[in-house]
Amino acid sequence: MKVLLIDTNHSLLQNGLEKLGCICDEDYTSTKQQIEEKINNYNGIVIRSRFHIDKQFIDKATHLKFIARVGAGLESIDVIYANKKGIHLISAPEGNSNAVGEHALGMILCLFNNIKKADLEIRNGKWLREENRGIELEGKTVGIIGYGNMGKSFAKKLKGFDVDVICYDIKEGVGDENCKQVSLKQLQEKTDILSLHTPLNKLSHHMVNDLFISNFKKSFYLINTARGSAVVTNDLVENLINKKILGACLDVLEYEKLSFENLFENENLPEAFSYLIHANNVLLSPHIAGWTVESKIKLAQTIVDKIKRIFF
């Protein structure tokens, strides 16, 4: 089986495939068009997010048996057309779920305890204690939307904090010992902290808008480590201003590109984003919730294991 690797990954991925007997070629620089010209020579392709694998690409990949994405989602692939062609689609949400859970927890603790703000103030010669009085997680209700690998990981991390954890998911029966499944209405009635763990799809796109936010009974904090497109940023900012949203932890932003290029390449930053980067009750990180030393290894190993299970 010939496999083309078009994004860099941990070396154990290529080594693992070669131990299975695969012949692996690397191409991290060619354009999509150049790769299309030779993809018919390969039985498998391993990607992250370099470009979109669309109908045209799949039509040229006449011998393709699998597309493996070293990440949680398959949004960079025309899933329906690939399935129609009988191509196995492989992803690795198990590989970075622990990292996402830890990051979400770290962000909300940092925000609640003013850690970033206090650190910057001390570095600038300010010793402000009362102004940095924090709040505690204990006694709060954490609402999770999307209770798959990532949502479950976050709920597990919350076990020692004496919080109530509830979730809403379109699938029935996903609740477990760490989290009670409820209706969306119940979640919106009880939640103090909302954490998004939804995949990128039509249902999640712009899900958190002004109407959605207004349906929450209480003012709440928002954590988004899922996809930036789930939140309408203009509506988020309006609700931060009117204090319906008390603070936000955002690892992802609506303005990101699929291939995660530098957001600041665009000189004309959106007005809403300018607000976020100056707000003390907003914590930002550059889509790194699942981006740890350990997750890089786990993601690679998960892909190898799944290819082995399907083909060998």
Tab-separated table of C-alpha atoms in Angstrom:
chain	number	residue	atom	x	y	z
A	1	MET	CA	0.000	0.000	0.000
A	2	LYS	CA	1.442	3.355	-1.092
A	3	VAL	CA	0.708	6.282	1.210
A	4	LEU	CA	1.315	9.987	0.598
A	5	LEU	CA	1.994	12.218	3.623
A	6	ILE	CA	1.230	15.854	2.800
A	7	ASP	CA	1.512	17.378	6.296
A	8	THR	CA	4.276	16.943	8.843
A	9	ASN	CA	3.393	14.784	11.843
A	10	HIS	CA	5.168	12.875	14.589
A	11	SER	CA	7.708	10.469	13.123
A	12	LEU	CA	6.011	7.463	14.710
A	13	LEU	CA	3.159	7.830	12.201
A	14	GLN	CA	5.360	7.179	9.179
A	15	ASN	CA	7.424	4.617	11.075
A	16	GLY	CA	4.275	2.824	12.174
A	17	LEU	CA	2.874	2.685	8.648
A	18	GLU	CA	6.156	1.393	7.265
A	19	LYS	CA	6.223	-1.351	9.899
A	20	LEU	CA	2.837	-2.426	8.538
A	21	GLY	CA	4.442	-2.717	5.104
A	22	CYS	CA	3.284	0.605	3.636
A	23	ILE	CA	5.490	2.559	1.243
A	24	CYS	CA	5.378	6.170	2.419
A	25	ASP	CA	6.240	9.258	0.393
A	26	GLU	CA	6.388	12.777	1.822
A	27	ASP	CA	5.357	15.944	-0.012
A	28	TYR	CA	4.977	18.992	2.196
A	29	THR	CA	5.522	21.686	-0.427
A	30	SER	CA	3.692	20.870	-3.675
A	31	THR	CA	0.503	22.712	-4.530
A	32	LYS	CA	-2.848	20.998	-4.463
A	33	GLN	CA	-2.844	20.890	-8.265
A	34	GLN	CA	0.595	19.240	-8.324
A	35	ILE	CA	-0.528	16.608	-5.823
A	36	GLU	CA	-3.689	15.967	-7.848
A	37	GLU	CA	-1.482	15.069	-10.819
A	38	LYS	CA	0.139	12.181	-8.928
A	39	ILE	CA	-2.466	11.127	-6.359
A	40	ASN	CA	-3.660	8.274	-8.604
A	41	ASN	CA	-0.402	6.495	-7.680
A	42	TYR	CA	-1.419	6.213	-4.017
A	43	ASN	CA	-3.733	4.033	-1.949
A	44	GLY	CA	-3.774	6.327	1.078
A	45	ILE	CA	-3.209	9.953	2.000
A	46	VAL	CA	-2.467	11.465	5.416
A	47	ILE	CA	-3.391	15.109	5.978
A	48	ARG	CA	-3.954	17.685	8.699
A	49	SER	CA	-5.462	20.878	7.285
A	50	ARG	CA	-3.259	21.953	4.391
A	51	PHE	CA	-6.046	22.077	1.809
A	52	HIS	CA	-9.561	20.856	1.114
A	53	ILE	CA	-9.967	17.410	-0.393
A	54	ASP	CA	-12.903	18.039	-2.704
A	55	LYS	CA	-14.751	16.171	-5.446
A	56	GLN	CA	-12.151	17.093	-8.072
A	57	PHE	CA	-9.307	15.769	-5.925
A	58	ILE	CA	-11.167	12.551	-5.138
A	59	ASP	CA	-11.964	11.954	-8.820
A	60	LYS	CA	-8.253	12.065	-9.612
A	61	ALA	CA	-7.426	9.693	-6.720
A	62	THR	CA	-8.546	6.590	-8.602
A	63	HIS	CA	-6.784	4.072	-6.334
A	64	LEU	CA	-7.418	5.759	-2.978
A	65	LYS	CA	-8.525	3.415	-0.187
A	66	PHE	CA	-8.312	5.834	2.744
A	67	ILE	CA	-7.935	9.464	3.749
A	68	ALA	CA	-6.543	9.873	7.262
A	69	ARG	CA	-6.791	13.248	8.985
A	70	VAL	CA	-4.490	13.707	11.953
A	71	GLY	CA	-7.024	15.649	13.969
A	72	ALA	CA	-10.494	15.468	15.444
A	73	GLY	CA	-12.725	16.428	12.518
A	74	LEU	CA	-13.168	15.708	8.819
A	75	GLU	CA	-14.284	19.191	7.774
A	76	SER	CA	-11.469	19.517	5.220
A	77	ILE	CA	-12.837	16.530	3.259
A	78	ASP	CA	-15.929	16.155	1.061
A	79	VAL	CA	-17.199	13.355	3.292
A	80	ILE	CA	-20.331	12.520	1.306
A	81	TYR	CA	-18.476	12.134	-1.986
A	82	ALA	CA	-15.613	10.169	-0.414
A	83	ASN	CA	-18.108	7.763	1.158
A	84	LYS	CA	-19.836	7.408	-2.202
A	85	LYS	CA	-16.500	6.377	-3.704
A	86	GLY	CA	-15.956	3.787	-0.967
A	87	ILE	CA	-12.979	5.578	0.578
A	88	HIS	CA	-12.388	4.981	4.294
A	89	LEU	CA	-12.251	8.235	6.267
A	90	ILE	CA	-10.132	8.133	9.395
A	91	SER	CA	-9.764	10.793	12.085
A	92	ALA	CA	-8.348	10.784	15.598
A	93	PRO	CA	-10.556	12.664	18.082
A	94	GLU	CA	-9.348	10.308	20.813
A	95	GLY	CA	-5.798	11.540	20.281
A	96	ASN	CA	-6.164	15.086	21.562
A	97	SER	CA	-9.303	14.913	23.711
A	98	ASN	CA	-7.325	14.923	26.977
A	99	ALA	CA	-5.392	17.990	25.850
A	100	VAL	CA	-8.625	19.820	24.970
A	101	GLY	CA	-10.178	18.966	28.336
A	102	GLU	CA	-7.142	20.248	30.229
A	103	HIS	CA	-6.972	23.414	28.128
A	104	ALA	CA	-10.643	24.245	28.671
A	105	LEU	CA	-10.236	23.782	32.413
A	106	GLY	CA	-7.037	25.814	32.450
A	107	MET	CA	-8.650	28.700	30.588
A	108	ILE	CA	-11.668	29.028	32.883
A	109	LEU	CA	-9.498	28.815	36.021
A	110	CYS	CA	-7.192	31.456	34.583
A	111	LEU	CA	-10.134	33.737	33.780
A	112	PHE	CA	-11.897	33.227	37.134
A	113	ASN	CA	-8.712	33.999	39.085
A	114	ASN	CA	-7.494	36.908	36.904
A	115	ILE	CA	-4.174	35.130	36.440
A	116	LYS	CA	-3.246	36.674	33.087
A	117	LYS	CA	-4.331	40.180	34.133
A	118	ALA	CA	-2.549	39.998	37.511
A	119	ASP	CA	0.638	38.639	35.966
A	120	LEU	CA	0.795	41.469	33.424
A	121	GLU	CA	0.104	44.060	36.123
A	122	ILE	CA	2.908	42.794	38.353
A	123	ARG	CA	5.312	42.880	35.407
A	124	ASN	CA	4.348	46.533	35.014
A	125	GLY	CA	4.908	47.420	38.655
A	126	LYS	CA	1.288	47.147	39.862
A	127	TRP	CA	0.369	45.155	42.985
A	128	LEU	CA	-3.445	45.117	42.912
A	129	ARG	CA	-5.119	42.617	45.219
A	130	GLU	CA	-8.737	43.718	45.651
A	131	GLU	CA	-9.013	44.493	41.916
A	132	ASN	CA	-8.035	40.889	41.204
A	133	ARG	CA	-10.361	39.158	43.666
A	134	GLY	CA	-11.392	35.948	41.888
A	135	ILE	CA	-14.413	33.691	41.821
A	136	GLU	CA	-14.581	29.932	42.389
A	137	LEU	CA	-15.818	27.053	40.269
A	138	GLU	CA	-17.365	25.278	43.257
A	139	GLY	CA	-21.152	25.315	43.250
A	140	LYS	CA	-21.457	26.377	39.615
A	141	THR	CA	-23.303	24.495	36.867
A	142	VAL	CA	-21.213	23.731	33.795
A	143	GLY	CA	-23.211	23.134	30.625
A	144	ILE	CA	-21.531	21.244	27.807
A	145	ILE	CA	-22.876	21.254	24.252
A	146	GLY	CA	-21.512	18.314	22.278
A	147	TYR	CA	-20.763	15.314	24.477
A	148	GLY	CA	-18.293	13.346	22.394
A	149	ASN	CA	-14.604	12.733	23.057
A	150	MET	CA	-13.828	16.381	23.884
A	151	GLY	CA	-16.913	17.050	26.007
A	152	LYS	CA	-16.382	13.838	27.968
A	153	SER	CA	-12.756	14.764	28.612
A	154	PHE	CA	-13.714	18.182	30.001
A	155	ALA	CA	-16.428	16.689	32.220
A	156	LYS	CA	-13.938	14.184	33.635
A	157	LYS	CA	-11.521	16.995	34.500
A	158	LEU	CA	-14.272	18.780	36.456
A	159	LYS	CA	-14.906	15.850	38.817
A	160	GLY	CA	-12.887	17.275	41.713
A	161	PHE	CA	-14.377	20.771	41.668
A	162	ASP	CA	-17.810	20.144	43.241
A	163	VAL	CA	-19.687	21.460	40.213
A	164	ASP	CA	-22.845	20.197	38.538
A	165	VAL	CA	-22.083	19.104	34.977
A	166	ILE	CA	-24.876	18.794	32.412
A	167	CYS	CA	-24.768	18.302	28.654
A	168	TYR	CA	-26.880	18.657	25.558
A	169	ASP	CA	-26.249	16.524	22.481
A	170	ILE	CA	-28.320	15.572	19.429
A	171	LYS	CA	-27.533	11.917	20.186
A	172	GLU	CA	-29.577	10.231	22.888
A	173	GLY	CA	-28.064	8.393	25.826
A	174	VAL	CA	-24.619	10.010	25.865
A	175	GLY	CA	-24.644	11.023	29.529
A	176	ASP	CA	-22.410	9.161	31.965
A	177	GLU	CA	-21.214	9.180	35.571
A	178	ASN	CA	-19.494	12.538	34.978
A	179	CYS	CA	-22.337	14.373	33.297
A	180	LYS	CA	-26.154	14.341	33.151
A	181	GLN	CA	-27.741	14.696	29.715
A	182	VAL	CA	-30.536	17.278	29.580
A	183	SER	CA	-32.622	19.111	27.000
A	184	LEU	CA	-31.302	22.325	25.478
A	185	LYS	CA	-33.979	24.254	27.378
A	186	GLN	CA	-32.870	22.731	30.696
A	187	LEU	CA	-29.235	23.509	29.901
A	188	GLN	CA	-30.111	27.120	29.145
A	189	GLU	CA	-32.037	27.411	32.412
A	190	LYS	CA	-29.264	26.109	34.688
A	191	THR	CA	-25.881	26.924	33.115
A	192	ASP	CA	-23.341	29.258	34.701
A	193	ILE	CA	-20.476	28.224	32.406
A	194	LEU	CA	-21.112	27.060	28.834
A	195	SER	CA	-18.440	24.980	27.076
A	196	LEU	CA	-18.715	24.155	23.370
A	197	HIS	CA	-17.418	20.823	22.067
A	198	THR	CA	-19.320	20.551	18.789
A	199	PRO	CA	-17.942	19.427	15.407
A	200	LEU	CA	-17.986	21.746	12.404
A	201	ASN	CA	-21.287	21.184	10.604
A	202	LYS	CA	-24.487	22.965	9.570
A	203	LEU	CA	-26.029	22.557	13.014
A	204	SER	CA	-23.105	24.141	14.862
A	205	HIS	CA	-22.427	26.938	12.358
A	206	HIS	CA	-23.297	30.271	14.043
A	207	MET	CA	-25.145	28.302	16.732
A	208	VAL	CA	-24.211	30.795	19.449
A	209	ASN	CA	-25.987	33.893	18.204
A	210	ASP	CA	-28.000	36.630	19.897
A	211	LEU	CA	-31.214	34.584	20.069
A	212	PHE	CA	-29.403	31.535	21.442
A	213	ILE	CA	-27.686	33.648	24.107
A	214	SER	CA	-30.906	35.441	25.096
A	215	ASN	CA	-32.533	32.069	25.873
A	216	PHE	CA	-30.177	31.532	28.838
A	217	LYS	CA	-31.884	32.281	32.133
A	218	LYS	CA	-28.706	33.509	33.826
A	219	SER	CA	-25.704	35.474	32.671
A	220	PHE	CA	-22.936	32.993	31.934
A	221	TYR	CA	-19.320	32.452	30.953
A	222	LEU	CA	-18.470	30.966	27.544
A	223	ILE	CA	-15.667	28.530	26.682
A	224	ASN	CA	-15.061	27.648	23.034
A	225	THR	CA	-12.365	25.089	22.233
A	226	ALA	CA	-14.370	23.610	19.336
A	227	ARG	CA	-14.663	25.661	16.133
A	228	GLY	CA	-14.704	29.431	15.760
A	229	SER	CA	-17.631	29.327	13.339
A	230	ALA	CA	-19.907	28.094	16.155
A	231	VAL	CA	-20.012	31.623	17.612
A	232	VAL	CA	-21.207	34.820	15.917
A	233	THR	CA	-18.477	37.122	17.189
A	234	ASN	CA	-20.470	40.341	16.761
A	235	ASP	CA	-23.252	38.870	18.912
A	236	LEU	CA	-20.723	37.629	21.467
A	237	VAL	CA	-19.257	41.120	21.831
A	238	GLU	CA	-22.693	42.736	22.177
A	239	ASN	CA	-23.525	40.314	24.980
A	240	LEU	CA	-20.174	40.873	26.682
A	241	ILE	CA	-20.946	44.588	26.647
A	242	ASN	CA	-24.449	44.127	28.089
A	243	LYS	CA	-23.092	41.526	30.558
A	244	LYS	CA	-25.338	38.666	29.475
A	245	ILE	CA	-22.000	36.912	28.862
A	246	LEU	CA	-19.759	37.579	31.851
A	247	GLY	CA	-16.518	36.476	30.202
A	248	ALA	CA	-15.189	34.298	27.411
A	249	CYS	CA	-12.378	31.777	26.937
A	250	LEU	CA	-11.760	31.441	23.208
A	251	ASP	CA	-9.229	29.044	21.740
A	252	VAL	CA	-10.878	29.376	18.334
A	253	LEU	CA	-12.188	32.353	16.399
A	254	GLU	CA	-14.717	32.878	13.636
A	255	TYR	CA	-12.048	34.589	11.518
A	256	GLU	CA	-9.741	31.581	11.272
A	257	LYS	CA	-9.058	29.990	7.923
A	258	LEU	CA	-9.413	26.251	7.402
A	259	SER	CA	-5.646	25.847	7.189
A	260	PHE	CA	-5.034	28.002	10.291
A	261	GLU	CA	-2.941	30.750	8.694
A	262	ASN	CA	-1.898	33.674	10.852
A	263	LEU	CA	-4.982	35.698	11.693
A	264	PHE	CA	-2.952	38.901	11.658
A	265	GLU	CA	-2.010	38.646	7.982
A	266	ASN	CA	-5.134	40.746	7.383
A	267	GLU	CA	-4.306	44.323	8.321
A	268	ASN	CA	-7.971	45.292	8.708
A	269	LEU	CA	-8.993	43.381	11.807
A	270	PRO	CA	-12.746	43.097	12.420
A	271	GLU	CA	-14.077	45.569	14.968
A	272	ALA	CA	-15.450	42.776	17.152
A	273	PHE	CA	-12.046	41.095	17.277
A	274	SER	CA	-10.424	44.385	18.279
A	275	TYR	CA	-12.828	44.476	21.212
A	276	LEU	CA	-11.929	40.935	22.269
A	277	ILE	CA	-8.185	41.527	22.313
A	278	HIS	CA	-8.592	44.528	24.626
A	279	ALA	CA	-11.159	43.014	27.026
A	280	ASN	CA	-9.955	41.929	30.469
A	281	ASN	CA	-12.763	39.358	30.752
A	282	VAL	CA	-11.719	37.580	27.559
A	283	LEU	CA	-8.944	34.987	27.344
A	284	LEU	CA	-7.584	34.031	23.920
A	285	SER	CA	-5.322	31.284	22.589
A	286	PRO	CA	-4.380	30.440	18.954
A	287	HIS	CA	-6.265	27.153	18.397
A	288	ILE	CA	-3.899	25.162	20.613
A	289	ALA	CA	-6.316	23.363	22.947
A	290	GLY	CA	-5.447	20.005	21.411
A	291	TRP	CA	-1.877	20.990	20.599
A	292	THR	CA	0.388	19.361	23.178
A	293	VAL	CA	3.588	17.318	23.071
A	294	GLU	CA	1.604	14.299	24.189
A	295	SER	CA	-1.312	14.788	21.796
A	296	LYS	CA	1.044	14.905	18.820
A	297	ILE	CA	2.160	11.380	19.747
A	298	LYS	CA	-1.356	10.149	20.540
A	299	LEU	CA	-2.829	11.519	17.307
A	300	ALA	CA	-0.180	9.795	15.214
A	301	GLN	CA	-0.532	6.496	17.057
A	302	THR	CA	-4.324	6.597	16.779
A	303	ILE	CA	-4.107	6.961	12.990
A	304	VAL	CA	-1.663	4.052	12.718
A	305	ASP	CA	-3.844	1.862	14.944
A	306	LYS	CA	-6.979	2.580	12.924
A	307	ILE	CA	-5.277	1.914	9.576
A	308	LYS	CA	-3.924	-1.341	10.966
A	309	ARG	CA	-7.369	-2.380	12.212
A	310	ILE	CA	-9.058	-1.660	8.877
A	311	PHE	CA	-6.483	-2.921	6.369
A	312	PHE	CA	-4.076	-5.322	8.079
